mmCIF file of C-alpha atoms and ligand atoms in Angstrom:
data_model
loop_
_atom_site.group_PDB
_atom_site.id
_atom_site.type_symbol
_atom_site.label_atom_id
_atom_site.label_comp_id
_atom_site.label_asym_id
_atom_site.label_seq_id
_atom_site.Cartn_x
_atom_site.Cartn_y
_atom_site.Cartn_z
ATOM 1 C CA UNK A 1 -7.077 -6.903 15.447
ATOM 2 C CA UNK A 2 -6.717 -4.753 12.426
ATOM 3 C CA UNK A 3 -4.273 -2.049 14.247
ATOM 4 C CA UNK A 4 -2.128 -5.144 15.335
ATOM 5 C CA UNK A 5 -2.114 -6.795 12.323
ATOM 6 C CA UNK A 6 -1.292 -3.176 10.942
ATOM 7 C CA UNK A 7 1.712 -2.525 13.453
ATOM 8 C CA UNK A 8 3.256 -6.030 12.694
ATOM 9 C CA UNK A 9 3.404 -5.849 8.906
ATOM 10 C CA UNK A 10 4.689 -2.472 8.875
ATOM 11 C CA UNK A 11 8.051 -3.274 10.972
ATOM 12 C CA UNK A 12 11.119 -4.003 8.714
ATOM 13 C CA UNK A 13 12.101 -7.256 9.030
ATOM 14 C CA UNK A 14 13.419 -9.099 5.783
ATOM 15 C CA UNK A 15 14.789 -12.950 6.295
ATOM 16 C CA UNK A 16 17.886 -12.489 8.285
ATOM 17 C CA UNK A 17 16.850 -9.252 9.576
ATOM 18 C CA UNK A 18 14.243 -10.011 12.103
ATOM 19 C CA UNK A 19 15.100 -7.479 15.323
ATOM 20 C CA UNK A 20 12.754 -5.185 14.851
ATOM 21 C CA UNK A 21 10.152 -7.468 14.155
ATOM 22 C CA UNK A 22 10.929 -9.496 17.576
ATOM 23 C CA UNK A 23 11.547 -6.088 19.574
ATOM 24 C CA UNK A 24 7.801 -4.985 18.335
ATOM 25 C CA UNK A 25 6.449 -8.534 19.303
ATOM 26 C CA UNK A 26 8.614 -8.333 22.981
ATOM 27 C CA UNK A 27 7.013 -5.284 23.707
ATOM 28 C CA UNK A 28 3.353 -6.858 22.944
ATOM 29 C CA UNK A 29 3.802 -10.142 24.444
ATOM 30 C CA UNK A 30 5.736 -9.107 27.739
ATOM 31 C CA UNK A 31 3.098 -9.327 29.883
ATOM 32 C CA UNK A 32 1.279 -12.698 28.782
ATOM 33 C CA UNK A 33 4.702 -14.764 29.242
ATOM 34 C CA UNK A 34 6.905 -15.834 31.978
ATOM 35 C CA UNK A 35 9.896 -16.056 30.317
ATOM 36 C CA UNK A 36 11.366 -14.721 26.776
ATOM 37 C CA UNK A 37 14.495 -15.146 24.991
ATOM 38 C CA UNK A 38 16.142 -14.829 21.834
ATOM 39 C CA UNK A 39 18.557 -17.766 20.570
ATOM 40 C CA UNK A 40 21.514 -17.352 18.089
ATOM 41 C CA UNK A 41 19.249 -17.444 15.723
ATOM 42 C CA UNK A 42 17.472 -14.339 16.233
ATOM 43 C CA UNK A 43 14.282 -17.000 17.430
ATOM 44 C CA UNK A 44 12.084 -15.208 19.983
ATOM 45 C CA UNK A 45 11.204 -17.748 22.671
ATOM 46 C CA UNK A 46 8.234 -16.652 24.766
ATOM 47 C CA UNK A 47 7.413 -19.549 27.419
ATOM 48 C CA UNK A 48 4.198 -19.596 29.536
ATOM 49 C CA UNK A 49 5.294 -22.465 31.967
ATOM 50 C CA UNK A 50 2.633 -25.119 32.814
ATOM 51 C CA UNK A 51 2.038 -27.305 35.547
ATOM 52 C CA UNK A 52 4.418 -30.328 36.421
ATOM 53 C CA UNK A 53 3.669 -33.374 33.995
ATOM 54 C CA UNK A 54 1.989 -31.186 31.199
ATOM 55 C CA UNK A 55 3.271 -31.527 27.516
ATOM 56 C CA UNK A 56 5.176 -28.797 25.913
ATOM 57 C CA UNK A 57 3.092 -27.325 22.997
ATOM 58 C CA UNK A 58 5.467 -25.282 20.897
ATOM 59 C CA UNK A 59 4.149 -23.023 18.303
ATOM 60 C CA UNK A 60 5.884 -20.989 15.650
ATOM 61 C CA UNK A 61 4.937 -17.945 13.318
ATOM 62 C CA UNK A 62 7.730 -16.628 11.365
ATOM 63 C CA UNK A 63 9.023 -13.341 11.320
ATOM 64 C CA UNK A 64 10.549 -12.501 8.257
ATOM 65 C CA UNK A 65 9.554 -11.248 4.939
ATOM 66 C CA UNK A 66 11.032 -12.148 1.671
ATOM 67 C CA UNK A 67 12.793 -9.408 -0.098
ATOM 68 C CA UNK A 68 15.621 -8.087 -2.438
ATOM 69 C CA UNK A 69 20.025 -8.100 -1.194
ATOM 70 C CA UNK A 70 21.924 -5.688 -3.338
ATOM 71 C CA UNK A 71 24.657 -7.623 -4.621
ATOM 72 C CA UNK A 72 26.232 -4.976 -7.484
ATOM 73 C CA UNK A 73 26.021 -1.537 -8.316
ATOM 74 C CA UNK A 74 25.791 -0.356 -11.616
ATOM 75 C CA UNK A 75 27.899 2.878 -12.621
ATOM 76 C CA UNK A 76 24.894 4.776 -13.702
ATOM 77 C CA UNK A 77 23.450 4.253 -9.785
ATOM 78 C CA UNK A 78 21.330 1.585 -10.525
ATOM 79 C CA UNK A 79 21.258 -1.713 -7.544
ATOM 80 C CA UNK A 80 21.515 -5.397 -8.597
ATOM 81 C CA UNK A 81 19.590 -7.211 -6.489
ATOM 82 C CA UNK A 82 19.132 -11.660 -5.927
ATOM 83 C CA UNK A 83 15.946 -12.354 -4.261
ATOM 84 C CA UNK A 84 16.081 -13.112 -0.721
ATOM 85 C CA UNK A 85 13.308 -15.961 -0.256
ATOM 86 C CA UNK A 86 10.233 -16.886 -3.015
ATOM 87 C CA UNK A 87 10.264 -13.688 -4.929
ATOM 88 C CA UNK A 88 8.078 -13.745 -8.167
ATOM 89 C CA UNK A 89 9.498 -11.306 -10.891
ATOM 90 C CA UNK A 90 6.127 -10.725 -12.311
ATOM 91 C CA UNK A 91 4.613 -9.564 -8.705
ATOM 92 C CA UNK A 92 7.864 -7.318 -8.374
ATOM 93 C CA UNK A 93 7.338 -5.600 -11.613
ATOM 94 C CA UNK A 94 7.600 -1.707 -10.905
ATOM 95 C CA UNK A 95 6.923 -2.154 -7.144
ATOM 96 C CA UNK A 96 7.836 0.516 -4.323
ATOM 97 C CA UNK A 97 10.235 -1.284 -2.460
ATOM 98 C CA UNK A 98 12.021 -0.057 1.058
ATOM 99 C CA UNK A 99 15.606 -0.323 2.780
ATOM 100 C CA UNK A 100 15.972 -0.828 6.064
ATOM 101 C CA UNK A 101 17.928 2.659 6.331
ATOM 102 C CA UNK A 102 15.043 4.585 4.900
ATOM 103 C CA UNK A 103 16.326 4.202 1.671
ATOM 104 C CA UNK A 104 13.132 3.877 -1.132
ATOM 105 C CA UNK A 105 13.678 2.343 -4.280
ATOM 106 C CA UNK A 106 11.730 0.853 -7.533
ATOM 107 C CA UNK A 107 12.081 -2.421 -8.760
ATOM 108 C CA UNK A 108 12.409 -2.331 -12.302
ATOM 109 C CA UNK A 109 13.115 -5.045 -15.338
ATOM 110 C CA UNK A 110 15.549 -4.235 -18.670
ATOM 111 C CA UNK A 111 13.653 -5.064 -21.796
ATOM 112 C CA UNK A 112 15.480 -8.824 -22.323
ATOM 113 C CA UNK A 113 16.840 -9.620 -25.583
ATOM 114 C CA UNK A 114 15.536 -12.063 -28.696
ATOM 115 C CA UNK A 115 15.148 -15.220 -27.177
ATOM 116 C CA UNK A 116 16.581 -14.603 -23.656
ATOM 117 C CA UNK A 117 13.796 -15.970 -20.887
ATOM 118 C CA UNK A 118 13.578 -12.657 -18.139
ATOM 119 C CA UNK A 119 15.701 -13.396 -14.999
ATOM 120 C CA UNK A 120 16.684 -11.736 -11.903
ATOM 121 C CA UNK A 121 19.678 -10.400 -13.750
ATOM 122 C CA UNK A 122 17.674 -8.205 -15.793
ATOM 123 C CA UNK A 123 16.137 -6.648 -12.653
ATOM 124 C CA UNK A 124 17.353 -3.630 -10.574
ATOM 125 C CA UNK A 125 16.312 -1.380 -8.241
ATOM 126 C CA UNK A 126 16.215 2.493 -9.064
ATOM 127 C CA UNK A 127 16.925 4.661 -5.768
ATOM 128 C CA UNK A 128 17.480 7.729 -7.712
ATOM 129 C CA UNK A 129 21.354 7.790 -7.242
ATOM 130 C CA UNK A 130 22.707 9.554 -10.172
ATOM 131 C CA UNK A 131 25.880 7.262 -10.469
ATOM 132 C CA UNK A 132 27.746 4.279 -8.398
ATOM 133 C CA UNK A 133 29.763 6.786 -5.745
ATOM 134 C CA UNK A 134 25.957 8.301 -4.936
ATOM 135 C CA UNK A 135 24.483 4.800 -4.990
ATOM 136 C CA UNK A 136 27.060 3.746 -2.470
ATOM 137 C CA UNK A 137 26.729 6.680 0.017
ATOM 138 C CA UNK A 138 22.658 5.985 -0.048
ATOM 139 C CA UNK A 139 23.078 2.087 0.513
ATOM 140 C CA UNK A 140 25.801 -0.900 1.107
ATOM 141 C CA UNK A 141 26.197 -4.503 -1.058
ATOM 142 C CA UNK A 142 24.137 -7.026 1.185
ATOM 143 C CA UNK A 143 21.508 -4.771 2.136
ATOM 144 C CA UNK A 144 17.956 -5.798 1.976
ATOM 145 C CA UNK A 145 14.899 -4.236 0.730
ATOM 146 C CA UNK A 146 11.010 -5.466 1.135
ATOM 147 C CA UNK A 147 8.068 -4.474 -0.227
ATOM 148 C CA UNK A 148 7.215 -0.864 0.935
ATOM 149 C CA UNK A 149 4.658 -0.721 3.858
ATOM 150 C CA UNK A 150 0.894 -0.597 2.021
ATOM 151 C CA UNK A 151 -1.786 -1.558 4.199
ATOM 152 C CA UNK A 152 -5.453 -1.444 3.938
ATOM 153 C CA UNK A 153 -9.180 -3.180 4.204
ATOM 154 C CA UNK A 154 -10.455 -4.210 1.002
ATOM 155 C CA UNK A 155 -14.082 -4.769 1.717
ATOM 156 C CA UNK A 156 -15.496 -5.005 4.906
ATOM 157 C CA UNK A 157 -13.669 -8.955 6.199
ATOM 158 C CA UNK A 158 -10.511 -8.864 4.265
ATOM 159 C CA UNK A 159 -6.724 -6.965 4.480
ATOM 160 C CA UNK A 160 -4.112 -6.409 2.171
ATOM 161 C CA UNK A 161 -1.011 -5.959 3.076
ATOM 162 C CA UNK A 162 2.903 -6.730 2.127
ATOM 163 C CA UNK A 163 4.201 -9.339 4.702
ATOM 164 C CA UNK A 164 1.174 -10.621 5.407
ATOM 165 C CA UNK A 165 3.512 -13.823 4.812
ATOM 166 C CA UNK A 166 3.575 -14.359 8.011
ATOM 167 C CA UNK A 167 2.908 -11.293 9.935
ATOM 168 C CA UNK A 168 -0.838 -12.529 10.298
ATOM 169 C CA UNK A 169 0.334 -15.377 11.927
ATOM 170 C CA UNK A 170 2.675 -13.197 14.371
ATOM 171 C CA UNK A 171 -0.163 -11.257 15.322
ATOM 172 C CA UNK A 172 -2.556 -14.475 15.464
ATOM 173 C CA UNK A 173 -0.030 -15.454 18.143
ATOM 174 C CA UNK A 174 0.431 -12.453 20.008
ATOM 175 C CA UNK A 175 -3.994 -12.567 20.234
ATOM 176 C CA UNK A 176 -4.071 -15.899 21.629
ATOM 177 C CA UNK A 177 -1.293 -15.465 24.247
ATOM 178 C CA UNK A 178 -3.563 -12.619 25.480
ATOM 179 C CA UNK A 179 -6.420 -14.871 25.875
ATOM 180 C CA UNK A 180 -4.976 -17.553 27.270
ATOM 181 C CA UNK A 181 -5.574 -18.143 31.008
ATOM 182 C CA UNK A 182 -3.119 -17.337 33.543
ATOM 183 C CA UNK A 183 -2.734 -20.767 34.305
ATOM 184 C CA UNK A 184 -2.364 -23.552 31.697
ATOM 185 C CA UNK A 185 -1.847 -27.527 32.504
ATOM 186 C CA UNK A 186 0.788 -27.552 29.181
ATOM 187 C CA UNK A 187 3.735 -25.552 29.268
ATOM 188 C CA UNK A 188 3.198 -23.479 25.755
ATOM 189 C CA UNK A 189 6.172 -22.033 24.291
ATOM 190 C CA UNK A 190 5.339 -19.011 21.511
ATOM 191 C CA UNK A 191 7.861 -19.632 19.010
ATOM 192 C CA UNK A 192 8.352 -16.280 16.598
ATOM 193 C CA UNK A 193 10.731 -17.574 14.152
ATOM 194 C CA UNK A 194 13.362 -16.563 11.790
ATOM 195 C CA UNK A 195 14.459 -17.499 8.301
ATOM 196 C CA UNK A 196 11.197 -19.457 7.350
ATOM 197 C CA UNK A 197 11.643 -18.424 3.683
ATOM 198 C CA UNK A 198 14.752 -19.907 3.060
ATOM 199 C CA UNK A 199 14.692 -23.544 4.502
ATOM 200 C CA UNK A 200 12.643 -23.019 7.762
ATOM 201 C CA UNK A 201 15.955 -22.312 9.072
ATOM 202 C CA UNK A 202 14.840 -20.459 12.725
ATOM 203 C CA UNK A 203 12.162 -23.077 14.112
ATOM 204 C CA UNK A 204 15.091 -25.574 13.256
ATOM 205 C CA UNK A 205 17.068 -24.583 16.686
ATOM 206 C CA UNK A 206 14.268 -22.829 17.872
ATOM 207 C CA UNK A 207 12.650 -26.770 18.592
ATOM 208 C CA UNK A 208 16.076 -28.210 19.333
ATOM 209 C CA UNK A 209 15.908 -25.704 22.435
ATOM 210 C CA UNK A 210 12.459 -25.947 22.854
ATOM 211 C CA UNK A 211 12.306 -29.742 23.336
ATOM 212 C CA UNK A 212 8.751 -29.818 22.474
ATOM 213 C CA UNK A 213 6.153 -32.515 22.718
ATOM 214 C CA UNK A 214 3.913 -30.888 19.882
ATOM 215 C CA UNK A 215 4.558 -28.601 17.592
ATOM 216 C CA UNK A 216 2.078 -26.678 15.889
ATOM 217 C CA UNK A 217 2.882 -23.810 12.912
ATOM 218 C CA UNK A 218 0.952 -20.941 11.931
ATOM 219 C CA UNK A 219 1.501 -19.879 8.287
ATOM 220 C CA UNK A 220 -0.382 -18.508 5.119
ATOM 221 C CA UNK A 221 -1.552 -21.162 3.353
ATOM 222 C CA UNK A 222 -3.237 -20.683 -0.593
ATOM 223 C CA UNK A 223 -6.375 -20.341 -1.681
ATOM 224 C CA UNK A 224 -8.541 -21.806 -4.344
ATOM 225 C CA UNK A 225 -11.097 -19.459 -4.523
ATOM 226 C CA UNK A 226 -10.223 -17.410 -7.503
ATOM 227 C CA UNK A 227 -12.072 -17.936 -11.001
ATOM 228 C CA UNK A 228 -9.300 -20.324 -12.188
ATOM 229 C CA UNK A 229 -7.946 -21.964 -9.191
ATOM 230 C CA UNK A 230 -9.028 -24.235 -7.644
ATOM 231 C CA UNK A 231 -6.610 -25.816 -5.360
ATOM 232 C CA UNK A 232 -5.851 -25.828 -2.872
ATOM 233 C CA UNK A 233 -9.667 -26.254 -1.766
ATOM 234 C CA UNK A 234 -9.618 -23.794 0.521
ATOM 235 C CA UNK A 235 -11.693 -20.398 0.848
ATOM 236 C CA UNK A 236 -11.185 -17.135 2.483
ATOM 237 C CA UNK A 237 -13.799 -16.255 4.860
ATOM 238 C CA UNK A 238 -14.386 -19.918 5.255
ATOM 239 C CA UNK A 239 -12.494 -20.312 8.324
ATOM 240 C CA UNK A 240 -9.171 -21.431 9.744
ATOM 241 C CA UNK A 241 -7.636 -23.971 7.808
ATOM 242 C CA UNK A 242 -5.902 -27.194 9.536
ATOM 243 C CA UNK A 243 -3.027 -28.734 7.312
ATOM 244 C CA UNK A 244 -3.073 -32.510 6.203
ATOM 245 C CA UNK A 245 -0.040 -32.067 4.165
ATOM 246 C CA UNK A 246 2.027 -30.221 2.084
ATOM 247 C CA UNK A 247 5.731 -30.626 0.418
ATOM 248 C CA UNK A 248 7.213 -30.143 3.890
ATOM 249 C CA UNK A 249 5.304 -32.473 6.526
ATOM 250 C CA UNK A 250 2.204 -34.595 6.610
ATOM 251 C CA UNK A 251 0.647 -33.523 10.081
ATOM 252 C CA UNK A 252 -0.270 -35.939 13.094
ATOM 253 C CA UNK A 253 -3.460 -37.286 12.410
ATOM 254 C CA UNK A 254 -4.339 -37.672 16.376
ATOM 255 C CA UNK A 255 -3.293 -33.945 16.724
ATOM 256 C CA UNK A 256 -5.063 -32.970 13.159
ATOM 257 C CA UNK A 257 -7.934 -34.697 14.713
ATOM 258 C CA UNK A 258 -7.170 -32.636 18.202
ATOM 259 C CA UNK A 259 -7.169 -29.224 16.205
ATOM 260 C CA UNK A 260 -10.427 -29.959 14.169
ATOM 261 C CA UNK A 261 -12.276 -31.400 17.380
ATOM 262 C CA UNK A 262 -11.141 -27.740 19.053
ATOM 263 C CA UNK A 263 -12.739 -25.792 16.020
ATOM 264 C CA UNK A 264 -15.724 -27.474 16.768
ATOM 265 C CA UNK A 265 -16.072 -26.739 20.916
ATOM 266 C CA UNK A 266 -15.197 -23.428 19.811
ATOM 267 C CA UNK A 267 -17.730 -22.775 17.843
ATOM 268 C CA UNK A 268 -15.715 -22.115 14.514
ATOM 269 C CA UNK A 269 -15.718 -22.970 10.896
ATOM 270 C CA UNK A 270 -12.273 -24.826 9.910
ATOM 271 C CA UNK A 271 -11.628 -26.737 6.324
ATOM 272 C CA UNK A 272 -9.350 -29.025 5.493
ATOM 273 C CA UNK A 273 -5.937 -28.231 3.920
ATOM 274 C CA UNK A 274 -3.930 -30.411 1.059
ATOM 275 C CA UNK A 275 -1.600 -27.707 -0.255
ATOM 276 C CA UNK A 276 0.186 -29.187 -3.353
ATOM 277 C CA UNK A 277 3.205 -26.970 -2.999
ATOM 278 C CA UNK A 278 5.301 -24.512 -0.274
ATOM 279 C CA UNK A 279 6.149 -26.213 3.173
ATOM 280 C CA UNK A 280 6.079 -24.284 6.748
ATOM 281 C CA UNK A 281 7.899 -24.537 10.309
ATOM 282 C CA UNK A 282 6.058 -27.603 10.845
ATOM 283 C CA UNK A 283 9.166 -29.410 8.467
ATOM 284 C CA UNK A 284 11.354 -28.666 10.286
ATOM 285 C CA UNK A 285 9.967 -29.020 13.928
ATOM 286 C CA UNK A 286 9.056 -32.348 12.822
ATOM 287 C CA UNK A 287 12.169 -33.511 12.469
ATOM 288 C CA UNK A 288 14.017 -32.418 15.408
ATOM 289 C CA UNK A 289 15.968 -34.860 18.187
ATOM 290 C CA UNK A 290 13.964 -38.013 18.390
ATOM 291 C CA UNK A 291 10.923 -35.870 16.389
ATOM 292 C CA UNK A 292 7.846 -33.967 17.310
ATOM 293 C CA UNK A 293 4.517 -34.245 16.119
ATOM 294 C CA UNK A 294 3.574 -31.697 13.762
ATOM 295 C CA UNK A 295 0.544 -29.618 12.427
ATOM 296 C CA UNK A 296 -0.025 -26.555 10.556
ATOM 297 C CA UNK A 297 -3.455 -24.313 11.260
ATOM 298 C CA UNK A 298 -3.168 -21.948 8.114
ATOM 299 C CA UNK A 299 -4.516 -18.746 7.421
ATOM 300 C CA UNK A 300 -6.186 -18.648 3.534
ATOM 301 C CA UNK A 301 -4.445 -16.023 1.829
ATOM 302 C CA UNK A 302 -4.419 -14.523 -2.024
ATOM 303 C CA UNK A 303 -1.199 -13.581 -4.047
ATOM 304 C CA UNK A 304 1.020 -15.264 -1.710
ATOM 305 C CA UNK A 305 4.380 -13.801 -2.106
ATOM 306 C CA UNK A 306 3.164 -10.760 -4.003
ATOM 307 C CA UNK A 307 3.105 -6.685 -2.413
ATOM 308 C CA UNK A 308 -0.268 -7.236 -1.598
ATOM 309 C CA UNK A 309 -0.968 -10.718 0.094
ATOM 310 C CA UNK A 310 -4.968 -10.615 1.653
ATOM 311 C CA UNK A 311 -6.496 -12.515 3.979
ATOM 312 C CA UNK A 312 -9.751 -12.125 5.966
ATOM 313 C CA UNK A 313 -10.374 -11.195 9.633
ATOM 314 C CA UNK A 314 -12.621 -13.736 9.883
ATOM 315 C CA UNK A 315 -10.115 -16.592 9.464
ATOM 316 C CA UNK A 316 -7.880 -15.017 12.090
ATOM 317 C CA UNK A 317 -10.571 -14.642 14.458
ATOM 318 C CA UNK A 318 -11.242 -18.887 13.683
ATOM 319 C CA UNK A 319 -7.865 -19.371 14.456
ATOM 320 C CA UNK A 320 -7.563 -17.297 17.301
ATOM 321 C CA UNK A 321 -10.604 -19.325 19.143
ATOM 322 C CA UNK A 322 -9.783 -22.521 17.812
ATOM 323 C CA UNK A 323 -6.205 -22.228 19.261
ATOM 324 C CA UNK A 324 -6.952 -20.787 22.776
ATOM 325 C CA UNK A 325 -9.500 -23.802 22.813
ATOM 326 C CA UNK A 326 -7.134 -25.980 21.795
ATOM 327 C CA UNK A 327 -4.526 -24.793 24.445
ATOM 328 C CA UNK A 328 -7.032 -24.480 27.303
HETATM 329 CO CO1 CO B 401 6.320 -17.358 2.544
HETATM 330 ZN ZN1 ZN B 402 5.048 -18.154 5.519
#
């Protein structure tokens, strides 16, 4: 799992910018499916066609990573940047961030003046350029940077990573379409989405096409495990984590019910997720032609949104069971 999960959050793929990611995930998934194809969107559609009469199950993991657009260039060479997705400017302070050219860069903040709150405006991104011409031949305005690849085990369950946000989910998916039986009464469509981060924008059309009769997301979710925090109530290493609600949908409570009932024949620890904030496909599937029932299963996951978001193996190997239960 850990070289898959590695291979997934190293591939460039900022929100909007998604074809590597999918060509990566193609590659993988290729011989689980019987059909794949990418919508105008940049959605990668991966059907394993059920028999006649079975529901379609659709679930989505989304492919892209928040990150940085260059939007200026200063005449001294330095890149100002407008975040693409949640960025935090704290988390960004002084990071190694990465172009999709090759390009590396720092993300830096001016000191701000007497009584002026930091923004983005006070942020740029140091590439080394020397002036504006140099700046220009190195990079173009609108291109995106990410957090620079950084991944690693930090004790002996958990990973830390960049991306993480929602590359664990895109690997999660890519594992249980592997152990899936060859045959399956549903139809299930894999779903690997684009432009969560800005609206759930790719699992939007991705659903319209898909026509599903259930839609399930797979997403980070919080955790309220460190000293201070304590919501949402959820652990890592606890197990997989099954949404009731967030800002973005309040899940079916038959197929909530379904999900937790599949934990258990499986064998697997789950908990019970009330996220106060953040939203995931799910709000969108949801409400797509005459509407789909919805539910999230969430990974736990530290410093959401930061360059090093962790979760823990164990979790995605709860999921992973869970799931192919679930779908058997
Ligand atoms: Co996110
Ligand atoms: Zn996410």
């Amino acid at each position: 799992m850990y070289d898959l999960i590695e291979k997934l959050v190293n591939a460039y793929g900022p929100t909007g910018r998604e074809t590597l990611v999918a060509d990566t995930i193609e590659e993988m998934v290729k011989p689980y499916v019987d059909t794949i194809r990418r919508d105008a969107m940049g959605n990668l559609i991966c059907e394993k066609t059920g028999e006649e009469g079975g529901q379609r199950i659709m679930l989505s993991a989304h492919m892209d990573h928040i990150g940085f657009i260059v939007v200026a260039v200063e005449k001294e060479g330095f890149l100002r940047v407008m975040p693409v997705g949640g960025i935090s400017m704290n988390a960004s302070l002084t990071r190694h961030v990465s172009f999709g050219n090759g390009v590396q860069g720092i993300i830096c903040r001016e000191p701000v003046r007497d009584g002026e709150t930091p923004a983005m405006k006070h942020m740029f991104i140091d590439i080394g350029a020397e002036n504006e011409a140099e700046a220009l031949s190195m990079i173009n305005l609108g291109d995106m940077a990410v957090y620079s690849n950084d991944c690693f085990r930090l004790g002996q369950h958990k990973v830390a990573a960049p991306a993480m946000d929602d590359r664990i989910a895109c690997a999660l998916l890519v594992a249980v379409l592997k152990e899936l039986p060859q045959k399956t009464r549903n139809t299930i469509v894999a779903v690997f989405s684009t432009q969560e981060e800005v609206g759930c924008r790719g699992a939007k059309t991705a659903a319209y096409g898909v026509e599903p009769d259930i839609g399930i997301a797979l997403d980070v979710t919080g955790n309220g495990d460190t000293p201070e925090t304590k919501l949402p109530a959820v652990k890592l290493g606890a197990g997989a984590a099954i949404k009731v609600m967030d800002r973005g949908s309040i899940s079916n409570p038959e197929l909530f019910s379904d999900l937790l009932a599949a934990g258990k024949a499986a064998g697997v620890p789950t908990q019970r997720e009330v996220l106060p904030y953040g939203g995931t496909d799910a709000s969108t599937i949801q409400l797509t032609r005459g509407g789909v029932k919805v539910c999230t299963v969430s990974i736990p996951c530290r410093y959401v949104h930061s360059a090093c978001e962790v979760i823990d193996l164990r979790d995605v190997d709860a999921a992973k069971k869970l799931l192919v239960e679930y779908l058997k």
